[in-house]
Amino acid sequence: ARRTGAMSVYNYVVTAAKPSAVTHSCVGNFTGASELNLIVAKTTRVEINLLTPEGLQPMLDVPIYGRVACMELFRPPGKQQELLFISTERYKFCVLAYDASTGELVTRANGDAKDRIGRPSDFGQRGVIDPDCRVIGLHLYDGLFKCIPVTPGGQLKEAFNIRLEELRVLDIQFLHGCAKPTVAVLYHDTKGHPHVKTYVVDLATKDFSPGPWAQPNLDIAANMLIPVPMGGAIIVGEQTIMYHDGDEGKAAPIHSTIIQAAGRVDDDGSRYLLSDHLGNLLLLVLSPPSAPGSSGGGTGSFMPRLERLGTTSAAVTLSYLDNGVVFVGSSHGDSMLVKLLREPSASGSYVEELDRFTNLGPIVDLNVVDLERQGQGQVVTCSGAWRDGSLRVVRNGVGINEQAAVELPGIKGMWSLRAASMDAFDTYLVLTFVGETRVLAIDADEELGETEIEGFDANAQSLLCANVAHDQLLQVTLGGARLVNAATGRLVAQWSPPASAQSVTAAAAAGAQVLLATGGGGFFYL
């Protein structure tokens, strides 16, 4: 509160909309050994979704006390379910597990990785996990690499720091297939030239020892390391992409672009999805060496090859789900769920959009206006950035997600009915037109199709349809009221206005009561 003179001014601050900008995502078996989950971090919230044949099914939406800086899934040896490691921008971290019996998250471990001294890294925090789950690594401060040993049961041991010679670290990743935990470090030297160096993490001595390989003098704009399960790492730059298998490196030129996100497609790491700052979705393929006697010689490491698939929002995270379905997470535009096609579409794209998730951030400017002149202010925002920038209108109300659509012009009325009063959901959708009434029903496969209710007058326009007492359905038309057995669909009783009265013009029903109005001011209570 703030006091101004004799009057006190109180500010009430509340979140009007949840964060919508995606910062991190990962895929794994978090809620069950046979369940595939997509976990999405949106600044201060973590959403857990289940992949089903019908699409993504939301399971949990969990607030996090802090802004998520790192998020990774890992599976301790011998375990069927994966654990979730999260660290925040204020150096807090935790390990979360899913309890299937309660349907809630359980904190397995938590702590504070903050040091009393140290200069925060200019290139942001990095959190990486050894592929064999022996140690969790955090690069939070220049010149320091924090290690958190992990027991075979998934418990965290006391953390310790290792001095890192390289001060300007762009990226750091654990390598696959190493007898001891081994990290690859992409860094700038004092002249601003990028290099890669590897170190072995000795948990016994709590120090680094020289690693198996190094790669100096890379693309001047190299900014990303991608560890490959079959060994080595991919080094991504603006003009070249190099794959180093531990013995030698092979580079391929690419069109100048800034790669911002990468996601693995195959378990062996032979294919990766990349996304650049313009929203181009690219496929990186590690082509095997040519056969002996061919022009390739049949020796050497895999050769990287890049192919353009299509255009999406500019991604900050890519997660391959299954069967060619990919989650494209964006912090500057709408996130998307897309499907990769085997054959190009008419526009030449190999990408088909399945779903889109609205993102209001980042909001660079906003204004409150009354667009409809009804006394209710609406917020107009300048949302997004670059090619994903847009104007959005935010208003108070109920949001509607379209599940299905049927083109039926000329509808005059619509009612939903239950097949039995004890049913949890409605079964019938009654539509009325001039001179006719049609009924749609949802079958056991949850598909909407046309059906008939025997006792209804299909050749008349309905004024009212409703569930009434004793498991019965009511239809009111211009010519009267009809009572139908809901179970059999047969006509039980009907009423017509007397000859002296005009046709029915309006009706209302509640339980066992019906009120009808006829032309000329007549009312009838049934």
Short mmCIF file of C-alpha atoms in Angstrom, two decimals:
data_model
loop_
_atom_site.label_atom_id
_atom_site.label_comp_id
_atom_site.label_asym_id
_atom_site.label_seq_id
_atom_site.Cartn_x
_atom_site.Cartn_y
_atom_site.Cartn_z
CA ALA A 1 0.00 0.00 0.00
CA ARG A 2 1.06 3.60 -0.56
CA ARG A 3 -0.17 6.54 1.56
CA THR A 4 -0.91 9.81 -0.24
CA GLY A 5 -1.87 12.62 2.14
CA ALA A 6 -4.81 11.52 4.27
CA MET A 7 -5.97 8.94 1.75
CA SER A 8 -4.54 5.43 1.50
CA VAL A 9 -4.24 3.84 -1.93
CA TYR A 10 -4.19 0.04 -2.02
CA ASN A 11 -2.96 -1.92 -5.00
CA TYR A 12 -4.29 -5.44 -5.39
CA VAL A 13 -2.03 -7.45 -7.71
CA VAL A 14 -3.37 -10.68 -9.17
CA THR A 15 -2.46 -12.90 -12.11
CA ALA A 16 -5.07 -12.34 -14.80
CA ALA A 17 -3.65 -14.94 -17.20
CA LYS A 18 -1.22 -17.79 -16.67
CA PRO A 19 2.17 -17.68 -18.42
CA SER A 20 1.87 -18.88 -22.00
CA ALA A 21 5.44 -18.52 -23.32
CA VAL A 22 7.15 -21.93 -23.48
CA THR A 23 10.75 -21.98 -22.24
CA HIS A 24 11.55 -25.71 -21.89
CA SER A 25 10.05 -29.07 -22.85
CA CYS A 26 11.01 -32.72 -22.56
CA VAL A 27 9.50 -36.12 -23.36
CA GLY A 28 9.69 -39.32 -21.31
CA ASN A 29 7.97 -41.91 -19.13
CA PHE A 30 7.26 -39.70 -16.13
CA THR A 31 3.81 -40.79 -14.91
CA GLY A 32 4.22 -44.51 -15.75
CA ALA A 33 6.49 -47.01 -17.40
CA SER A 34 4.09 -47.44 -20.33
CA GLU A 35 2.94 -43.79 -20.51
CA LEU A 36 4.63 -41.20 -22.71
CA ASN A 37 4.52 -37.68 -21.30
CA LEU A 38 5.22 -34.24 -22.70
CA ILE A 39 6.37 -31.90 -19.94
CA VAL A 40 6.31 -28.20 -20.74
CA ALA A 41 7.75 -25.35 -18.66
CA LYS A 42 6.12 -21.93 -19.02
CA THR A 43 8.24 -19.54 -16.96
CA THR A 44 6.77 -20.21 -13.48
CA ARG A 45 4.55 -23.20 -14.25
CA VAL A 46 5.10 -26.79 -15.35
CA GLU A 47 2.45 -28.60 -17.37
CA ILE A 48 2.42 -32.40 -17.58
CA ASN A 49 0.56 -33.93 -20.55
CA LEU A 50 -0.15 -37.55 -21.47
CA LEU A 51 0.20 -38.63 -25.09
CA THR A 52 -2.94 -40.57 -26.15
CA PRO A 53 -4.27 -41.71 -29.55
CA GLU A 54 -6.65 -38.73 -29.43
CA GLY A 55 -3.83 -36.24 -28.79
CA LEU A 56 -2.32 -34.55 -25.76
CA GLN A 57 -4.31 -34.99 -22.55
CA PRO A 58 -3.50 -32.48 -19.74
CA MET A 59 -2.76 -34.17 -16.42
CA LEU A 60 -1.19 -31.62 -14.08
CA ASP A 61 -0.50 -27.88 -14.07
CA VAL A 62 1.93 -27.14 -11.27
CA PRO A 63 3.13 -23.70 -10.09
CA ILE A 64 6.87 -23.35 -9.41
CA TYR A 65 8.21 -20.85 -6.89
CA GLY A 66 10.67 -19.25 -9.30
CA ARG A 67 11.40 -18.93 -13.00
CA VAL A 68 12.47 -22.24 -14.53
CA ALA A 69 16.08 -22.04 -15.79
CA CYS A 70 16.76 -25.74 -16.50
CA MET A 71 14.50 -28.78 -16.82
CA GLU A 72 15.61 -32.32 -17.62
CA LEU A 73 14.20 -35.85 -17.28
CA PHE A 74 16.46 -38.67 -16.11
CA ARG A 75 16.01 -42.34 -15.26
CA PRO A 76 18.14 -43.94 -12.51
CA PRO A 77 19.46 -47.45 -13.35
CA GLY A 78 16.86 -50.17 -12.94
CA LYS A 79 13.91 -47.76 -12.60
CA GLN A 80 10.85 -47.82 -14.84
CA GLN A 81 9.74 -44.21 -14.29
CA GLU A 82 11.78 -41.10 -14.93
CA LEU A 83 12.43 -38.27 -12.50
CA LEU A 84 12.23 -34.56 -13.28
CA PHE A 85 15.07 -32.19 -12.39
CA ILE A 86 14.25 -28.47 -12.24
CA SER A 87 16.44 -25.51 -11.34
CA THR A 88 15.35 -21.88 -11.10
CA GLU A 89 17.02 -18.59 -11.95
CA ARG A 90 17.67 -18.01 -8.22
CA TYR A 91 19.73 -21.23 -8.07
CA LYS A 92 17.16 -23.40 -6.27
CA PHE A 93 16.75 -26.95 -7.57
CA CYS A 94 14.53 -29.96 -6.96
CA VAL A 95 13.90 -33.50 -8.17
CA LEU A 96 10.22 -34.38 -8.68
CA ALA A 97 8.53 -37.77 -9.05
CA TYR A 98 4.95 -38.72 -9.91
CA ASP A 99 2.89 -40.68 -7.37
CA ALA A 100 0.34 -42.71 -9.34
CA SER A 101 -1.70 -43.58 -6.21
CA THR A 102 -2.48 -39.93 -5.40
CA GLY A 103 -2.02 -38.43 -8.87
CA GLU A 104 0.30 -35.76 -7.45
CA LEU A 105 3.95 -34.77 -7.65
CA VAL A 106 6.33 -35.74 -4.87
CA THR A 107 9.55 -33.86 -4.10
CA ARG A 108 12.34 -36.42 -3.92
CA ALA A 109 15.13 -33.92 -3.27
CA ASN A 110 15.70 -30.17 -3.20
CA GLY A 111 18.45 -27.72 -2.39
CA ASP A 112 20.22 -24.44 -3.06
CA ALA A 113 23.07 -24.32 -5.59
CA LYS A 114 23.96 -20.68 -4.88
CA ASP A 115 27.56 -19.84 -3.97
CA ARG A 116 28.69 -16.93 -1.82
CA ILE A 117 31.08 -15.70 -4.47
CA GLY A 118 31.02 -15.99 -8.23
CA ARG A 119 30.10 -14.05 -11.33
CA PRO A 120 26.86 -15.27 -12.94
CA SER A 121 27.42 -16.59 -16.44
CA ASP A 122 26.71 -14.09 -19.22
CA PHE A 123 25.32 -16.88 -21.41
CA GLY A 124 22.74 -18.09 -18.92
CA GLN A 125 22.50 -21.11 -16.65
CA ARG A 126 23.16 -24.59 -17.99
CA GLY A 127 21.85 -27.75 -16.34
CA VAL A 128 22.92 -31.13 -17.79
CA ILE A 129 22.62 -34.74 -16.63
CA ASP A 130 25.01 -37.58 -17.35
CA PRO A 131 23.32 -40.12 -19.71
CA ASP A 132 24.12 -42.91 -17.21
CA CYS A 133 22.67 -40.83 -14.31
CA ARG A 134 25.89 -40.68 -12.33
CA VAL A 135 26.02 -36.93 -11.84
CA ILE A 136 24.04 -33.72 -12.46
CA GLY A 137 26.08 -30.76 -13.70
CA LEU A 138 25.27 -27.06 -13.31
CA HIS A 139 27.16 -24.18 -14.89
CA LEU A 140 25.94 -21.14 -12.99
CA TYR A 141 29.04 -18.99 -12.53
CA ASP A 142 31.99 -18.19 -14.78
CA GLY A 143 34.89 -20.54 -14.07
CA LEU A 144 32.90 -23.00 -11.93
CA PHE A 145 31.13 -26.28 -12.72
CA LYS A 146 28.94 -27.62 -9.92
CA CYS A 147 28.52 -31.40 -9.69
CA ILE A 148 25.71 -33.16 -7.80
CA PRO A 149 26.49 -36.93 -7.62
CA VAL A 150 23.50 -39.25 -8.04
CA THR A 151 23.27 -42.65 -6.32
CA PRO A 152 22.04 -45.73 -8.25
CA GLY A 153 18.72 -45.33 -6.42
CA GLY A 154 18.26 -41.78 -7.68
CA GLN A 155 19.23 -39.98 -4.45
CA LEU A 156 21.34 -36.81 -4.61
CA LYS A 157 24.62 -36.55 -2.68
CA GLU A 158 26.45 -33.45 -1.50
CA ALA A 159 27.34 -31.06 -4.31
CA PHE A 160 30.84 -29.75 -5.00
CA ASN A 161 32.46 -27.24 -7.38
CA ILE A 162 35.18 -27.91 -9.94
CA ARG A 163 37.31 -25.08 -11.24
CA LEU A 164 36.81 -24.55 -14.99
CA GLU A 165 39.60 -22.89 -16.95
CA GLU A 166 37.27 -21.62 -19.66
CA LEU A 167 35.44 -18.47 -18.55
CA ARG A 168 33.21 -17.69 -21.54
CA VAL A 169 31.26 -20.96 -21.80
CA LEU A 170 28.61 -20.96 -24.55
CA ASP A 171 27.33 -24.50 -23.98
CA ILE A 172 28.24 -27.59 -21.99
CA GLN A 173 26.94 -31.15 -22.40
CA PHE A 174 27.64 -34.65 -21.06
CA LEU A 175 28.79 -37.15 -23.70
CA HIS A 176 27.36 -40.64 -24.24
CA GLY A 177 29.21 -43.95 -23.99
CA CYS A 178 31.97 -42.87 -21.61
CA ALA A 179 33.33 -45.04 -18.78
CA LYS A 180 33.37 -41.98 -16.52
CA PRO A 181 31.16 -38.87 -16.75
CA THR A 182 32.63 -36.73 -19.53
CA VAL A 183 31.63 -33.20 -20.51
CA ALA A 184 32.18 -31.30 -23.75
CA VAL A 185 32.63 -27.55 -23.32
CA LEU A 186 32.00 -25.03 -26.12
CA TYR A 187 33.73 -21.78 -25.20
CA HIS A 188 35.29 -18.56 -26.47
CA ASP A 189 38.95 -17.82 -25.93
CA THR A 190 40.26 -14.37 -25.03
CA LYS A 191 40.09 -13.34 -28.69
CA GLY A 192 36.49 -14.46 -29.12
CA HIS A 193 37.26 -17.60 -31.16
CA PRO A 194 35.14 -20.70 -30.37
CA HIS A 195 36.66 -24.07 -29.46
CA VAL A 196 35.47 -27.36 -27.93
CA LYS A 197 37.33 -29.16 -25.18
CA THR A 198 36.34 -32.30 -23.24
CA TYR A 199 36.92 -33.13 -19.57
CA VAL A 200 36.43 -36.29 -17.51
CA VAL A 201 34.66 -35.72 -14.19
CA ASP A 202 36.49 -37.66 -11.47
CA LEU A 203 33.95 -38.04 -8.67
CA ALA A 204 36.56 -39.56 -6.33
CA THR A 205 39.00 -36.62 -6.51
CA LYS A 206 36.29 -34.05 -7.23
CA ASP A 207 38.27 -32.63 -10.13
CA PHE A 208 38.57 -32.60 -13.91
CA SER A 209 41.04 -34.69 -15.87
CA PRO A 210 41.83 -34.23 -19.59
CA GLY A 211 39.13 -35.55 -21.89
CA PRO A 212 39.40 -37.86 -24.92
CA TRP A 213 39.23 -35.19 -27.66
CA ALA A 214 39.15 -31.52 -28.53
CA GLN A 215 38.20 -29.45 -31.57
CA PRO A 216 39.77 -25.99 -31.97
CA ASN A 217 38.94 -23.19 -34.41
CA LEU A 218 35.27 -23.71 -35.09
CA ASP A 219 32.70 -21.63 -37.00
CA ILE A 220 33.06 -18.14 -35.55
CA ALA A 221 29.34 -18.16 -34.59
CA ALA A 222 29.19 -21.70 -33.12
CA ASN A 223 26.75 -21.60 -30.21
CA MET A 224 25.28 -25.07 -29.60
CA LEU A 225 26.48 -28.56 -28.65
CA ILE A 226 24.31 -31.64 -29.26
CA PRO A 227 25.56 -34.89 -27.66
CA VAL A 228 25.02 -37.93 -29.90
CA PRO A 229 24.11 -41.33 -28.34
CA MET A 230 26.36 -43.24 -30.76
CA GLY A 231 29.32 -41.13 -29.60
CA GLY A 232 30.72 -37.65 -30.02
CA ALA A 233 28.84 -34.39 -30.46
CA ILE A 234 27.35 -32.11 -33.09
CA ILE A 235 28.62 -28.51 -33.09
CA VAL A 236 26.14 -26.05 -34.59
CA GLY A 237 27.20 -22.72 -36.04
CA GLU A 238 25.66 -20.10 -38.32
CA GLN A 239 27.39 -21.26 -41.50
CA THR A 240 28.55 -24.82 -40.76
CA ILE A 241 27.46 -27.88 -38.81
CA MET A 242 30.17 -30.27 -37.63
CA TYR A 243 29.93 -33.80 -36.24
CA HIS A 244 32.90 -34.98 -34.16
CA ASP A 245 32.80 -38.69 -33.32
CA GLY A 246 35.75 -38.56 -30.90
CA ASP A 247 38.38 -39.31 -33.54
CA GLU A 248 37.74 -36.76 -36.25
CA GLY A 249 35.28 -34.07 -37.21
CA LYS A 250 33.39 -33.56 -40.45
CA ALA A 251 31.71 -30.27 -41.27
CA ALA A 252 28.99 -29.41 -43.77
CA PRO A 253 28.21 -25.87 -44.97
CA ILE A 254 24.69 -24.48 -44.46
CA HIS A 255 22.85 -21.32 -45.45
CA SER A 256 23.65 -18.60 -42.94
CA THR A 257 21.11 -18.78 -40.13
CA ILE A 258 20.87 -18.80 -36.33
CA ILE A 259 19.82 -22.19 -34.93
CA GLN A 260 17.90 -21.73 -31.67
CA ALA A 261 16.52 -25.17 -30.81
CA ALA A 262 17.29 -28.84 -31.40
CA GLY A 263 15.42 -32.07 -30.67
CA ARG A 264 16.43 -35.69 -31.18
CA VAL A 265 14.23 -37.88 -33.39
CA ASP A 266 15.83 -41.35 -33.23
CA ASP A 267 17.17 -43.07 -30.13
CA ASP A 268 20.56 -43.60 -31.78
CA GLY A 269 20.85 -39.91 -32.63
CA SER A 270 21.06 -40.32 -36.40
CA ARG A 271 18.39 -37.64 -36.98
CA TYR A 272 17.73 -34.33 -35.25
CA LEU A 273 15.21 -31.54 -35.74
CA LEU A 274 16.52 -27.97 -35.74
CA SER A 275 14.70 -24.65 -35.74
CA ASP A 276 16.17 -21.26 -36.62
CA HIS A 277 15.23 -17.68 -35.74
CA LEU A 278 13.01 -17.40 -38.84
CA GLY A 279 10.89 -20.42 -37.90
CA ASN A 280 12.36 -22.77 -40.49
CA LEU A 281 12.12 -26.39 -39.34
CA LEU A 282 15.16 -28.37 -40.49
CA LEU A 283 16.10 -32.05 -40.39
CA LEU A 284 19.71 -32.88 -39.60
CA VAL A 285 20.74 -36.35 -40.75
CA LEU A 286 24.04 -38.03 -39.89
CA SER A 287 24.73 -39.99 -43.07
CA PRO A 288 26.85 -43.14 -42.59
CA PRO A 289 30.22 -43.41 -44.36
CA SER A 290 30.08 -44.59 -47.98
CA ALA A 291 30.71 -48.23 -48.79
CA PRO A 292 34.32 -49.35 -49.46
CA GLY A 293 35.39 -48.65 -53.02
CA SER A 294 32.93 -45.78 -53.47
CA SER A 295 33.83 -42.14 -53.76
CA GLY A 296 33.41 -41.75 -49.99
CA GLY A 297 36.04 -44.36 -49.26
CA GLY A 298 33.99 -46.26 -46.69
CA THR A 299 35.92 -44.87 -43.71
CA GLY A 300 35.63 -41.95 -41.34
CA SER A 301 32.83 -40.51 -39.27
CA PHE A 302 29.22 -39.82 -40.17
CA MET A 303 28.61 -36.82 -42.43
CA PRO A 304 26.00 -34.23 -41.34
CA ARG A 305 23.36 -33.31 -43.92
CA LEU A 306 20.63 -30.68 -43.52
CA GLU A 307 17.18 -30.65 -45.16
CA ARG A 308 14.43 -28.04 -44.87
CA LEU A 309 10.99 -29.40 -43.93
CA GLY A 310 8.78 -26.34 -43.58
CA THR A 311 7.93 -23.31 -41.44
CA THR A 312 6.60 -23.11 -37.89
CA SER A 313 6.80 -20.58 -35.09
CA ALA A 314 10.36 -19.68 -34.11
CA ALA A 315 11.09 -22.40 -31.57
CA VAL A 316 13.13 -22.35 -28.37
CA THR A 317 12.50 -26.05 -27.72
CA LEU A 318 11.65 -29.06 -29.92
CA SER A 319 10.33 -32.37 -28.59
CA TYR A 320 9.69 -35.35 -30.85
CA LEU A 321 6.73 -37.33 -29.48
CA ASP A 322 5.91 -40.33 -31.68
CA ASN A 323 4.73 -41.27 -35.18
CA GLY A 324 6.08 -38.09 -36.73
CA VAL A 325 4.38 -35.75 -34.22
CA VAL A 326 6.52 -32.91 -32.86
CA PHE A 327 5.90 -30.29 -30.19
CA VAL A 328 7.28 -26.89 -31.20
CA GLY A 329 7.64 -24.70 -28.11
CA SER A 330 7.99 -20.96 -28.70
CA SER A 331 8.54 -18.02 -26.36
CA HIS A 332 7.96 -15.37 -29.06
CA GLY A 333 4.95 -16.88 -30.86
CA ASP A 334 2.27 -19.54 -30.58
CA SER A 335 3.51 -23.02 -29.69
CA MET A 336 2.42 -25.75 -32.09
CA LEU A 337 1.85 -29.47 -32.42
CA VAL A 338 2.87 -30.53 -35.93
CA LYS A 339 3.11 -33.74 -37.92
CA LEU A 340 5.98 -34.54 -40.26
CA LEU A 341 4.77 -35.78 -43.65
CA ARG A 342 6.44 -38.40 -45.83
CA GLU A 343 5.42 -36.57 -49.00
CA PRO A 344 5.32 -32.78 -49.49
CA SER A 345 2.02 -30.94 -49.54
CA ALA A 346 0.84 -28.81 -52.45
CA SER A 347 2.89 -25.91 -51.06
CA GLY A 348 6.02 -28.08 -50.85
CA SER A 349 6.01 -28.32 -47.05
CA TYR A 350 6.60 -31.51 -45.10
CA VAL A 351 4.95 -30.03 -41.99
CA GLU A 352 1.24 -30.22 -41.13
CA GLU A 353 -0.12 -28.23 -38.19
CA LEU A 354 -2.24 -30.33 -35.84
CA ASP A 355 -2.83 -27.90 -32.98
CA ARG A 356 -1.84 -24.41 -31.89
CA PHE A 357 -1.37 -23.10 -28.35
CA THR A 358 -1.94 -19.37 -27.94
CA ASN A 359 0.91 -17.34 -26.49
CA LEU A 360 0.43 -13.69 -25.45
CA GLY A 361 4.09 -13.15 -24.57
CA PRO A 362 6.22 -11.26 -24.79
CA ILE A 363 3.88 -8.27 -24.44
CA VAL A 364 5.84 -5.18 -25.46
CA ASP A 365 2.91 -2.77 -25.16
CA LEU A 366 -0.79 -2.83 -24.26
CA ASN A 367 -3.83 -0.62 -23.95
CA VAL A 368 -7.30 -0.99 -22.41
CA VAL A 369 -10.15 -0.02 -24.72
CA ASP A 370 -13.91 -0.55 -24.91
CA LEU A 371 -14.18 -1.87 -28.45
CA GLU A 372 -17.89 -2.72 -28.29
CA ARG A 373 -18.92 0.35 -26.27
CA GLN A 374 -20.58 -1.77 -23.60
CA GLY A 375 -18.65 -0.48 -20.61
CA GLN A 376 -16.36 -3.50 -20.45
CA GLY A 377 -12.71 -2.81 -21.11
CA GLN A 378 -10.68 -5.15 -23.27
CA VAL A 379 -6.91 -5.37 -23.38
CA VAL A 380 -5.24 -4.97 -26.77
CA THR A 381 -1.66 -6.27 -26.65
CA CYS A 382 1.35 -6.06 -28.94
CA SER A 383 2.43 -9.68 -28.56
CA GLY A 384 5.28 -11.74 -29.91
CA ALA A 385 8.39 -10.67 -31.78
CA TRP A 386 9.81 -10.68 -35.30
CA ARG A 387 7.82 -12.85 -37.71
CA ASP A 388 5.56 -14.08 -34.88
CA GLY A 389 4.48 -10.59 -33.78
CA SER A 390 0.73 -9.92 -33.62
CA LEU A 391 -2.04 -7.83 -32.08
CA ARG A 392 -4.17 -9.73 -29.57
CA VAL A 393 -7.45 -8.79 -27.86
CA VAL A 394 -7.93 -10.16 -24.34
CA ARG A 395 -11.34 -10.02 -22.72
CA ASN A 396 -13.16 -11.45 -19.72
CA GLY A 397 -15.34 -14.43 -20.52
CA VAL A 398 -15.52 -18.13 -21.15
CA GLY A 399 -13.11 -19.58 -23.69
CA ILE A 400 -14.40 -22.18 -26.17
CA ASN A 401 -12.27 -24.92 -27.68
CA GLU A 402 -13.78 -26.33 -30.87
CA GLN A 403 -14.00 -30.15 -30.79
CA ALA A 404 -16.06 -30.72 -33.95
CA ALA A 405 -17.94 -28.71 -36.55
CA VAL A 406 -20.90 -29.58 -38.81
CA GLU A 407 -22.15 -27.32 -41.61
CA LEU A 408 -25.95 -27.05 -41.12
CA PRO A 409 -27.34 -23.70 -42.32
CA GLY A 410 -30.74 -22.39 -41.21
CA ILE A 411 -30.81 -23.68 -37.61
CA LYS A 412 -33.64 -22.05 -35.60
CA GLY A 413 -33.09 -23.82 -32.27
CA MET A 414 -30.86 -26.34 -30.57
CA TRP A 415 -31.17 -28.49 -27.40
CA SER A 416 -29.09 -31.23 -25.79
CA LEU A 417 -30.87 -34.21 -24.21
CA ARG A 418 -29.84 -37.16 -22.07
CA ALA A 419 -30.89 -40.71 -22.87
CA ALA A 420 -31.56 -41.29 -19.14
CA SER A 421 -31.78 -38.95 -16.18
CA MET A 422 -28.90 -40.77 -14.43
CA ASP A 423 -26.49 -40.36 -17.36
CA ALA A 424 -23.45 -38.17 -16.68
CA PHE A 425 -23.41 -36.69 -20.19
CA ASP A 426 -25.90 -35.70 -22.87
CA THR A 427 -26.47 -38.12 -25.76
CA TYR A 428 -28.76 -36.28 -28.21
CA LEU A 429 -28.41 -32.93 -29.96
CA VAL A 430 -31.79 -31.80 -31.34
CA LEU A 431 -31.71 -29.24 -34.16
CA THR A 432 -34.80 -27.53 -35.50
CA PHE A 433 -35.27 -25.83 -38.85
CA VAL A 434 -38.24 -24.25 -40.61
CA GLY A 435 -40.64 -27.16 -41.10
CA GLU A 436 -38.46 -29.97 -39.68
CA THR A 437 -36.58 -31.29 -36.64
CA ARG A 438 -33.40 -33.42 -36.84
CA VAL A 439 -31.61 -35.38 -34.13
CA LEU A 440 -27.87 -36.06 -33.83
CA ALA A 441 -26.48 -38.60 -31.35
CA ILE A 442 -23.03 -39.51 -29.98
CA ASP A 443 -22.35 -43.25 -30.32
CA ALA A 444 -20.06 -45.55 -28.29
CA ASP A 445 -17.04 -44.42 -30.34
CA GLU A 446 -17.82 -40.78 -29.43
CA GLU A 447 -18.71 -39.96 -33.03
CA LEU A 448 -21.60 -37.67 -33.88
CA GLY A 449 -24.15 -39.07 -36.33
CA GLU A 450 -27.78 -38.50 -37.34
CA THR A 451 -30.47 -40.64 -35.70
CA GLU A 452 -34.24 -40.61 -35.03
CA ILE A 453 -36.42 -40.47 -31.91
CA GLU A 454 -39.57 -42.34 -32.92
CA GLY A 455 -41.98 -40.27 -30.83
CA PHE A 456 -40.73 -36.91 -32.06
CA ASP A 457 -42.48 -35.12 -34.93
CA ALA A 458 -39.64 -34.78 -37.45
CA ASN A 459 -41.79 -32.80 -39.91
CA ALA A 460 -42.47 -29.86 -37.61
CA GLN A 461 -40.40 -27.01 -36.24
CA SER A 462 -39.69 -27.49 -32.52
CA LEU A 463 -40.14 -24.67 -30.03
CA LEU A 464 -38.74 -26.60 -27.05
CA CYS A 465 -37.10 -29.97 -26.34
CA ALA A 466 -36.18 -31.03 -22.81
CA ASN A 467 -35.68 -33.89 -20.36
CA VAL A 468 -38.60 -34.05 -17.95
CA ALA A 469 -39.67 -36.21 -15.00
CA HIS A 470 -39.81 -40.03 -15.07
CA ASP A 471 -37.11 -40.44 -17.76
CA GLN A 472 -39.20 -38.82 -20.48
CA LEU A 473 -38.46 -36.40 -23.31
CA LEU A 474 -40.64 -33.42 -24.19
CA GLN A 475 -41.07 -31.90 -27.65
CA VAL A 476 -43.17 -28.76 -28.14
CA THR A 477 -44.11 -27.74 -31.69
CA LEU A 478 -46.52 -25.22 -33.17
CA GLY A 479 -49.17 -27.93 -33.06
CA GLY A 480 -48.78 -28.98 -29.41
CA ALA A 481 -46.66 -31.02 -26.99
CA ARG A 482 -45.43 -34.62 -27.23
CA LEU A 483 -44.19 -36.77 -24.33
CA VAL A 484 -41.76 -39.56 -25.30
CA ASN A 485 -40.25 -42.46 -23.33
CA ALA A 486 -36.48 -41.78 -23.24
CA ALA A 487 -35.53 -45.47 -23.15
CA THR A 488 -37.73 -46.71 -26.03
CA GLY A 489 -38.28 -43.47 -27.95
CA ARG A 490 -42.00 -44.19 -28.25
CA LEU A 491 -44.80 -41.66 -27.87
CA VAL A 492 -46.41 -41.78 -24.40
CA ALA A 493 -48.86 -38.88 -24.62
CA GLN A 494 -49.56 -35.78 -26.65
CA TRP A 495 -51.50 -32.53 -26.25
CA SER A 496 -52.91 -30.16 -28.83
CA PRO A 497 -54.37 -26.70 -28.21
CA PRO A 498 -58.18 -26.50 -28.35
CA ALA A 499 -59.83 -25.48 -31.58
CA SER A 500 -60.66 -22.04 -30.17
CA ALA A 501 -56.99 -21.33 -29.49
CA GLN A 502 -54.29 -20.47 -31.99
CA SER A 503 -51.02 -22.38 -32.46
CA VAL A 504 -48.35 -22.55 -29.74
CA THR A 505 -45.86 -19.67 -29.83
CA ALA A 506 -43.65 -20.25 -26.76
CA ALA A 507 -43.05 -22.91 -24.11
CA ALA A 508 -41.11 -23.56 -20.90
CA ALA A 509 -40.68 -26.75 -18.90
CA ALA A 510 -39.22 -27.74 -15.51
CA GLY A 511 -39.42 -31.24 -14.04
CA ALA A 512 -43.06 -32.32 -14.26
CA GLN A 513 -44.46 -28.95 -15.34
CA VAL A 514 -45.00 -27.41 -18.77
CA LEU A 515 -46.25 -23.89 -19.54
CA LEU A 516 -47.43 -23.11 -23.08
CA ALA A 517 -48.38 -19.81 -24.68
CA THR A 518 -50.58 -19.59 -27.76
CA GLY A 519 -51.36 -16.80 -30.19
CA GLY A 520 -53.97 -14.36 -28.97
CA GLY A 521 -52.70 -14.33 -25.36
CA GLY A 522 -53.68 -17.86 -24.25
CA PHE A 523 -51.72 -19.76 -21.55
CA PHE A 524 -51.94 -23.49 -20.77
CA TYR A 525 -50.38 -25.25 -17.79
CA LEU A 526 -49.82 -29.01 -18.09
#
